[in-house]
Short mmCIF file of C-alpha atoms in Angstrom, two decimals:
data_model
loop_
_atom_site.label_atom_id
_atom_site.label_comp_id
_atom_site.label_asym_id
_atom_site.label_seq_id
_atom_site.Cartn_x
_atom_site.Cartn_y
_atom_site.Cartn_z
CA MET A 19 102.63 83.38 81.35
CA THR A 20 102.87 80.10 82.11
CA THR A 21 105.99 79.09 81.68
CA TRP A 22 105.12 75.13 80.77
CA LEU A 23 101.38 72.78 80.11
CA THR A 24 100.73 69.26 81.10
CA MET A 25 97.70 67.38 81.32
CA GLY A 26 96.63 65.03 83.35
CA ALA A 27 94.16 62.84 84.65
CA CYS A 28 93.56 62.49 88.64
CA PHE A 29 91.09 59.27 89.47
CA ILE A 30 89.15 58.70 91.86
CA SER A 31 86.85 55.28 92.84
CA GLY A 32 84.46 54.31 90.18
CA PRO A 33 84.13 55.58 86.71
CA ALA A 34 84.43 59.10 88.06
CA PHE A 35 87.31 61.11 86.98
CA CYS A 36 89.10 64.75 87.09
CA GLU A 37 91.65 66.46 84.46
CA GLU A 38 94.17 68.13 85.97
CA ARG A 39 95.88 71.67 84.20
CA THR A 40 99.42 72.32 85.34
CA TYR A 41 99.90 75.51 85.73
CA TYR A 42 103.74 75.26 87.14
CA GLN A 43 105.59 72.58 88.95
CA GLY A 44 107.59 73.45 91.78
CA ALA A 45 109.76 72.03 94.53
CA SER A 46 106.88 72.34 97.29
CA TRP A 47 103.79 74.01 95.68
CA THR A 48 102.27 73.32 92.10
CA ILE A 49 99.56 75.33 90.34
CA GLN A 50 97.16 73.68 88.27
CA MET A 51 93.24 73.87 87.25
CA VAL A 52 91.67 70.69 88.19
CA GLN A 53 87.96 70.10 86.32
CA GLY A 54 86.01 67.12 87.76
CA ALA A 55 83.16 64.78 87.01
CA ALA A 56 79.94 65.81 88.26
CA ASP A 57 79.82 62.63 90.49
CA SER A 58 83.94 63.33 91.21
CA THR A 59 84.76 64.78 94.37
CA SER A 60 85.08 68.10 92.81
CA GLY A 61 81.84 68.07 92.14
CA GLY A 62 82.21 68.70 88.82
CA HIS A 63 82.99 71.95 89.52
CA THR A 64 86.59 73.77 87.48
CA TYR A 65 88.61 75.38 89.69
CA CYS A 66 92.42 76.79 90.24
CA GLU A 67 94.70 74.77 92.91
CA VAL A 68 97.28 75.83 94.72
CA LYS A 69 98.74 72.56 96.43
CA THR A 70 101.55 71.17 98.44
CA THR A 71 103.99 68.70 96.95
CA SER A 72 106.68 67.76 99.32
CA PHE A 73 104.90 68.08 103.04
CA GLU A 74 103.72 64.03 103.11
CA PRO A 75 101.82 62.77 104.75
CA ARG A 76 100.29 66.43 104.92
CA SER A 77 98.67 68.85 102.68
CA VAL A 78 97.59 72.08 101.39
CA ALA A 79 95.00 72.79 98.54
CA ILE A 80 93.60 76.29 98.40
CA GLN A 81 91.07 76.11 95.45
CA PHE A 82 89.66 79.12 94.21
CA SER A 83 86.38 79.08 91.52
CA PRO A 84 83.97 81.44 89.80
CA ALA A 85 81.86 83.23 92.70
CA LYS A 86 78.30 84.24 91.08
CA GLU A 87 79.94 87.65 90.55
CA ALA A 88 82.59 88.57 86.76
CA GLY A 89 85.41 88.08 88.12
CA THR A 90 85.11 87.16 92.11
CA TYR A 91 86.10 84.09 93.06
CA ARG A 92 85.09 81.66 96.11
CA THR A 93 88.35 80.90 98.22
CA ILE A 94 88.33 76.94 100.01
CA ILE A 95 91.07 76.34 101.73
CA LYS A 96 92.01 72.21 102.44
CA LEU A 97 94.20 70.46 105.28
CA ARG A 98 95.04 66.82 104.67
CA LYS A 99 96.51 64.44 106.27
CA LEU A 100 97.14 60.00 105.77
CA GLY A 101 96.67 58.90 109.16
CA TRP A 102 94.02 61.14 110.41
CA GLN A 103 90.56 58.73 111.37
CA LEU A 104 88.13 62.06 111.71
CA PRO A 105 84.54 62.32 112.31
CA VAL A 106 82.41 63.53 109.19
CA GLY A 107 81.17 66.84 109.81
CA ALA A 108 83.09 67.39 113.83
CA THR A 109 84.58 70.82 113.09
CA ALA A 110 88.01 72.25 114.63
CA LYS A 111 89.83 75.16 115.05
CA VAL A 112 93.11 76.80 113.33
CA LYS A 113 94.82 79.72 113.39
CA VAL A 114 95.39 80.24 109.49
CA GLY A 115 99.04 82.21 109.62
CA THR A 116 99.74 85.26 112.08
CA LEU A 117 97.32 87.75 111.84
CA PHE A 118 97.31 90.90 113.86
CA LYS A 119 95.95 94.36 113.99
CA PHE A 120 97.29 97.51 115.84
CA THR A 121 94.60 99.41 117.44
CA SER A 122 93.50 103.46 117.58
CA ALA A 123 95.17 103.46 121.67
CA GLY A 124 98.61 101.50 120.50
CA GLN A 125 97.40 97.83 121.56
CA ILE A 126 97.38 93.98 119.63
CA ILE A 127 95.16 92.09 118.78
CA GLU A 128 95.43 88.72 117.32
CA GLY A 129 93.37 87.46 113.80
CA PRO A 130 90.43 84.66 115.11
CA PRO A 131 91.32 81.13 114.58
CA MET A 132 88.80 79.82 111.30
CA THR A 133 86.61 77.20 111.81
CA PHE A 134 87.45 73.69 109.13
CA THR A 135 84.50 71.62 108.63
CA VAL A 136 85.93 67.19 108.73
CA GLU A 137 84.44 66.01 104.98
CA SER A 138 86.41 62.74 105.09
CA VAL A 139 88.20 60.70 107.60
CA ASP A 140 91.79 62.39 106.23
CA THR A 141 90.25 65.38 104.96
CA MET A 142 89.12 69.17 106.47
CA ALA A 143 88.05 72.57 104.57
CA THR A 144 87.08 75.75 105.05
CA LEU A 145 85.14 78.17 102.92
CA VAL A 146 87.53 81.42 103.44
CA ALA A 147 84.41 83.96 102.68
CA ASP A 148 82.54 82.23 106.50
CA TYR A 149 85.57 84.12 108.13
CA ASP A 150 85.01 87.27 110.05
CA PRO A 151 84.39 90.02 107.80
CA ASN A 152 86.61 92.41 109.52
CA TRP A 153 89.84 90.01 108.70
CA LEU A 154 89.02 89.02 105.65
CA THR A 155 91.21 91.36 103.62
CA GLU A 156 94.56 90.32 105.91
CA MET A 157 93.74 86.02 105.48
CA GLY A 158 94.32 87.01 102.08
CA ASN A 159 97.10 88.93 102.74
CA ALA A 160 98.24 85.77 104.79
CA LEU A 161 97.36 83.09 102.28
CA ILE A 162 98.71 84.38 99.05
CA ASN A 163 101.81 85.13 100.81
CA GLY A 164 102.33 82.73 102.70
CA VAL A 165 102.88 80.30 99.04
CA PHE A 166 104.09 83.59 96.75
CA VAL A 167 106.63 84.79 99.46
CA ARG A 168 109.43 83.45 101.62
CA THR A 169 110.61 85.02 104.57
CA LYS A 170 114.55 85.21 105.67
CA TYR A 171 113.73 83.06 108.73
CA SER A 172 111.17 80.56 107.75
CA SER A 173 107.12 80.01 105.27
CA ALA A 174 105.08 83.20 106.89
CA LEU A 175 102.57 80.43 106.76
CA SER A 176 101.12 78.05 109.01
CA PHE A 177 98.32 76.08 110.60
CA ALA A 178 97.53 75.90 114.52
CA PHE A 179 95.62 73.24 115.88
CA VAL A 180 93.73 74.95 118.87
CA ASP A 181 92.50 72.02 120.00
CA GLY A 182 93.65 67.95 119.85
CA ASN A 183 97.39 67.03 120.32
CA GLU A 184 98.13 68.23 116.02
CA PRO A 185 100.87 69.64 115.98
CA ALA A 186 102.05 73.49 114.14
CA TRP A 187 101.99 72.74 110.83
CA ASN A 188 104.84 75.00 108.58
CA PRO A 189 104.94 74.55 105.46
CA ALA A 190 107.48 76.43 103.05
CA SER A 191 107.03 79.02 100.40
CA PHE A 192 107.74 79.33 97.53
CA GLU A 193 111.45 79.41 96.48
CA ARG A 194 112.45 83.27 95.45
CA PHE A 195 113.56 82.22 92.18
CA GLU A 196 110.12 80.87 91.63
CA GLN A 197 107.67 83.49 93.41
CA ASN A 198 107.56 85.58 89.93
CA ILE A 199 107.31 83.16 87.26
CA SER A 200 104.89 81.39 90.32
CA PHE A 201 102.34 83.74 91.14
CA ASN A 202 102.32 84.64 87.18
CA ALA A 203 101.40 80.59 86.59
CA TYR A 204 99.17 81.48 89.18
CA GLN A 205 97.12 84.68 87.52
CA GLN A 206 97.00 83.07 84.58
CA CYS A 207 94.79 79.99 85.50
CA LEU A 208 92.46 82.42 87.53
CA SER A 209 92.44 84.12 84.06
CA ASP A 210 92.01 81.00 81.96
CA LEU A 211 88.77 80.32 85.04
CA SER A 212 86.95 83.47 84.58
CA GLN A 213 86.86 82.67 80.36
CA MET A 214 85.67 79.52 81.05
CA ALA A 215 83.41 80.52 83.27
CA ALA A 216 81.96 83.51 80.77
CA GLU A 217 81.80 80.82 77.95
CA PRO A 218 77.96 78.81 77.97
CA ALA A 219 79.54 74.99 77.36
CA GLN A 220 81.49 76.23 80.97
CA GLY A 221 77.95 76.75 82.55
CA GLY A 222 78.47 80.77 81.83
CA SER A 223 76.61 83.79 80.48
CA ALA A 224 75.61 83.85 76.84
CA PRO A 225 76.82 86.20 74.17
CA MET A 226 74.67 89.08 73.46
CA SER A 227 73.06 88.22 70.42
CA SER A 228 73.00 90.61 67.18
CA THR A 229 69.19 89.83 66.52
CA SER A 230 66.11 90.68 68.60
CA PRO A 231 62.33 89.60 69.10
CA LEU A 232 61.29 92.81 69.82
CA LYS A 233 60.55 95.58 66.48
CA PRO A 234 63.29 98.17 65.66
CA GLN A 235 63.42 101.37 68.18
CA ALA A 236 64.18 104.75 66.35
CA PRO A 237 67.92 105.85 67.06
CA LEU A 238 68.46 108.19 69.74
CA ASP A 239 68.54 112.30 68.92
CA THR A 240 72.44 112.29 69.97
CA ASN A 241 72.12 116.27 70.09
CA ALA A 242 69.16 115.95 72.90
CA SER A 243 70.38 114.03 75.57
CA SER A 244 75.06 113.29 75.77
CA ARG A 245 76.38 110.05 77.96
CA PRO A 246 77.59 110.97 81.38
CA PRO A 247 80.25 112.29 82.01
CA ILE A 248 83.57 110.51 83.75
CA VAL A 249 82.99 112.06 87.47
CA ASN A 250 80.78 114.37 88.22
CA SER A 251 79.81 116.59 85.40
CA LEU A 252 82.24 117.85 82.76
CA PRO A 253 82.77 121.43 80.61
CA ALA A 254 82.50 119.94 77.65
CA ASP A 255 86.05 121.35 76.17
CA GLN A 256 87.48 119.50 78.43
CA ALA A 257 85.95 115.65 78.10
CA GLU A 258 86.75 113.50 75.36
CA PRO A 259 83.22 112.11 72.90
CA ALA A 260 81.42 109.21 74.80
CA ALA A 261 83.25 106.17 73.50
CA PRO A 262 81.41 102.58 73.42
CA SER A 263 81.28 100.67 76.62
CA GLY A 264 84.25 99.11 77.17
CA THR A 265 87.24 101.10 75.60
CA TRP A 266 89.37 104.05 77.24
CA ARG A 267 89.10 107.16 77.30
CA PHE A 268 90.56 110.43 79.39
CA ALA A 269 88.24 113.76 80.67
CA ALA A 270 89.86 116.35 82.97
CA GLN A 271 88.12 118.45 85.29
CA ASP A 272 88.50 120.77 88.63
CA GLU A 273 87.78 118.55 91.90
CA ASP A 274 87.31 120.22 95.30
CA TRP A 275 91.86 120.38 95.67
CA GLY A 276 92.23 121.95 91.79
CA ALA A 277 92.28 120.37 88.74
CA THR A 278 92.41 116.27 88.24
CA CYS A 279 93.40 114.03 85.36
CA PHE A 280 90.85 111.02 84.79
CA VAL A 281 91.47 108.15 82.23
CA GLU A 282 89.19 105.32 82.41
CA THR A 283 87.34 102.23 80.77
CA GLU A 284 83.49 101.30 82.07
CA ASN A 285 81.89 97.90 81.48
CA GLY A 286 78.71 97.73 82.66
CA ASN A 287 78.95 98.05 86.70
CA ILE A 288 82.65 98.17 86.47
CA LYS A 289 85.05 100.81 86.46
CA VAL A 290 88.99 101.04 86.19
CA GLY A 291 90.79 103.83 85.36
CA PHE A 292 93.38 106.10 86.86
CA MET A 293 93.19 110.15 88.15
CA ALA A 294 96.07 112.62 88.78
CA SER A 295 96.71 116.34 89.39
CA PRO A 296 99.60 117.69 87.99
CA GLY A 297 102.73 117.02 89.28
CA GLU A 298 101.39 114.53 91.85
CA HIS A 299 101.48 110.76 91.75
CA ILE A 300 98.95 108.63 90.30
CA VAL A 301 96.87 107.16 92.40
CA GLY A 302 94.53 103.56 90.56
CA TYR A 303 90.58 103.15 91.12
CA VAL A 304 88.24 100.36 90.49
CA GLU A 305 84.39 100.84 90.85
CA GLY A 306 82.58 97.40 91.40
CA VAL A 307 85.32 94.45 92.51
CA PHE A 308 86.21 95.17 95.39
CA GLN A 309 85.36 96.03 99.43
CA GLY A 310 87.39 97.39 102.35
CA GLU A 311 90.90 97.06 102.91
CA THR A 312 92.33 95.31 100.30
CA ARG A 313 96.08 94.75 98.26
CA ALA A 314 96.02 93.79 94.89
CA THR A 315 98.44 92.92 92.04
CA TRP A 316 97.77 94.68 88.68
CA HIS A 317 98.96 93.07 85.50
CA VAL A 318 99.53 94.20 81.87
CA ASP A 319 99.84 90.55 79.75
CA ASP A 320 103.05 88.89 80.35
CA LYS A 321 105.26 92.40 81.49
CA PRO A 322 106.15 92.96 85.42
CA ALA A 323 103.06 93.19 88.19
CA TYR A 324 102.72 96.16 90.39
CA VAL A 325 101.13 95.26 94.11
CA SER A 326 99.33 98.15 96.01
CA ASP A 327 97.13 98.60 98.89
CA GLY A 328 93.06 100.23 98.74
CA GLY A 329 90.69 101.11 100.16
CA GLN A 330 87.48 102.85 99.47
CA SER A 331 87.66 106.85 98.64
CA ASP A 332 85.09 108.96 100.82
CA TYR A 333 84.64 111.75 98.08
CA PHE A 334 84.11 109.15 95.15
CA GLY A 335 83.02 105.70 96.60
CA TRP A 336 85.66 103.62 94.69
CA HIS A 337 88.47 101.69 95.98
CA GLU A 338 92.14 103.67 94.73
CA PHE A 339 95.19 101.95 94.89
CA ASP A 340 98.27 104.34 95.35
CA GLN A 341 102.03 103.23 94.65
CA LEU A 342 101.32 102.76 91.44
CA PRO A 343 104.16 103.40 89.31
CA VAL A 344 103.59 105.67 85.60
CA ASP A 345 105.74 102.86 84.15
CA LEU A 346 102.64 100.83 84.24
CA LEU A 347 100.97 104.00 82.06
CA GLU A 348 103.33 102.71 79.97
CA GLN A 349 101.99 98.77 80.15
CA ILE A 350 98.97 99.52 78.92
CA SER A 351 99.83 101.91 76.24
CA ASP A 352 100.90 99.35 75.02
CA GLY A 353 98.87 96.36 76.62
CA ASN A 354 96.09 94.07 75.10
CA GLU A 355 95.05 93.30 78.49
CA LEU A 356 95.08 94.35 82.07
CA ALA A 357 94.24 91.89 84.97
CA ILE A 358 93.18 93.64 88.18
CA THR A 359 93.68 90.73 91.01
CA GLY A 360 92.91 90.87 94.65
CA MET A 361 94.31 88.70 97.30
CA THR A 362 91.53 87.50 98.48
CA GLY A 363 90.50 86.05 94.76
CA GLU A 364 88.05 88.89 93.35
CA ARG A 365 89.90 90.02 90.06
CA VAL A 366 88.42 91.89 86.75
CA VAL A 367 90.29 92.40 83.89
CA VAL A 368 90.30 94.82 80.81
CA GLY A 369 90.55 94.97 77.66
CA LEU A 370 93.32 97.88 76.70
CA ALA A 371 91.84 98.88 73.16
CA GLY A 372 92.19 102.94 72.67
CA ALA A 373 94.33 102.92 75.63
CA ILE A 374 96.97 104.67 73.89
CA ARG A 375 95.04 108.38 72.65
CA ALA A 376 93.84 107.42 76.73
CA VAL A 377 96.78 107.89 77.93
CA SER A 378 98.36 110.11 75.84
CA ASN A 379 96.39 113.13 76.82
CA PHE A 380 96.17 111.54 80.15
CA LYS A 381 100.21 112.13 80.46
CA ALA A 382 100.15 115.56 79.01
CA CYS A 383 96.74 116.68 81.53
CA LEU A 384 99.47 116.14 83.73
CA ASP A 385 102.63 117.99 82.48
CA LYS A 386 100.54 120.88 82.47
CA PRO A 387 101.84 123.54 85.32
CA LYS A 388 99.46 123.86 88.20
CA ALA A 389 97.15 126.65 88.82
CA ASP A 390 99.31 128.77 90.91
CA SER A 391 102.51 127.38 89.48
CA PRO A 392 104.34 130.57 88.74
CA ALA A 393 104.94 128.74 85.14
CA ALA A 394 101.23 129.02 84.87
CA SER A 395 100.84 132.80 85.93
CA SER A 396 103.85 134.02 84.14
CA PRO A 397 103.13 135.64 81.19
CA ALA A 398 104.98 134.41 77.66
CA GLN A 399 108.53 135.98 77.21
CA PRO A 400 109.58 137.30 73.87
CA ASN A 401 111.49 135.00 71.75
#
């Protein structure tokens, strides 16, 4: 939850102006939503902005605006310095953060610089999506960790200018005592932004109408066919009845590695859920949102958030996330909304309707002994 909200106005030359809604104001950064007039510098767009407050005469701003696909964001980095006299349209190479990878031979390779384009005499910007796709995950981590995670020695966020004589920039991260509250404010801003984008008044899709110009069709014969099971094909005696789109359901199935329990929700091409075999740790999965290796924050309402690394499953095709505690299931049982946010701005928010029963069945499934365990194979003892 946000700590406090304020409303303000940022005036541009002439009659244009933009409204600012502040979610958190720290000593070094502020988190705000900016909604601009059509003829302002924001081009009429609404976006969440994480911006330095004590780095003058320099300024670093990271802006997140809704992309075409629901739950994803266009991320723009803007660098500004009072006194710069830059030719509009020129480009500059800037190394953002310290990106590196280890090759299979054990060698260290460094990430390439980003290309910034001069927007005005004192400002240049870059779209993160235009960066080398092989390094997008590392770049997303560098940006978010650089803003919200303060290291023992210095800030993890840096801007090194490859050309020219501009010294490197090292804006300070949020203070350690601010990390949780500031990151929650950042997530709240993205959540509000997603809701605004979904509203017709904000240019989103119109809600589904209860009326139709078409002739009503006869209801489907539910005995003739059934909804596809959660994962592959589920035995009828193990799966719950098909649930309406957007609600949670439980199922169990034998996979290549043995009995596996599932609890999930699905809406359109987006699927979110958890899976585990009895006695094993739980794995979260998301389909239709992420690409490549990533890191995501799992957050229920205003409860503590959990961060997990994820990658695409060769078996199922969705993205799997480990390192998730059982406590997250308890939060889901009692919560209203689960938000999953990637480090490069991807985001999906799902409701928790029906989660109590589905999670309860999921946990009971996990408590069953393994088929090859002594408890499963030994006969019951007389009382």
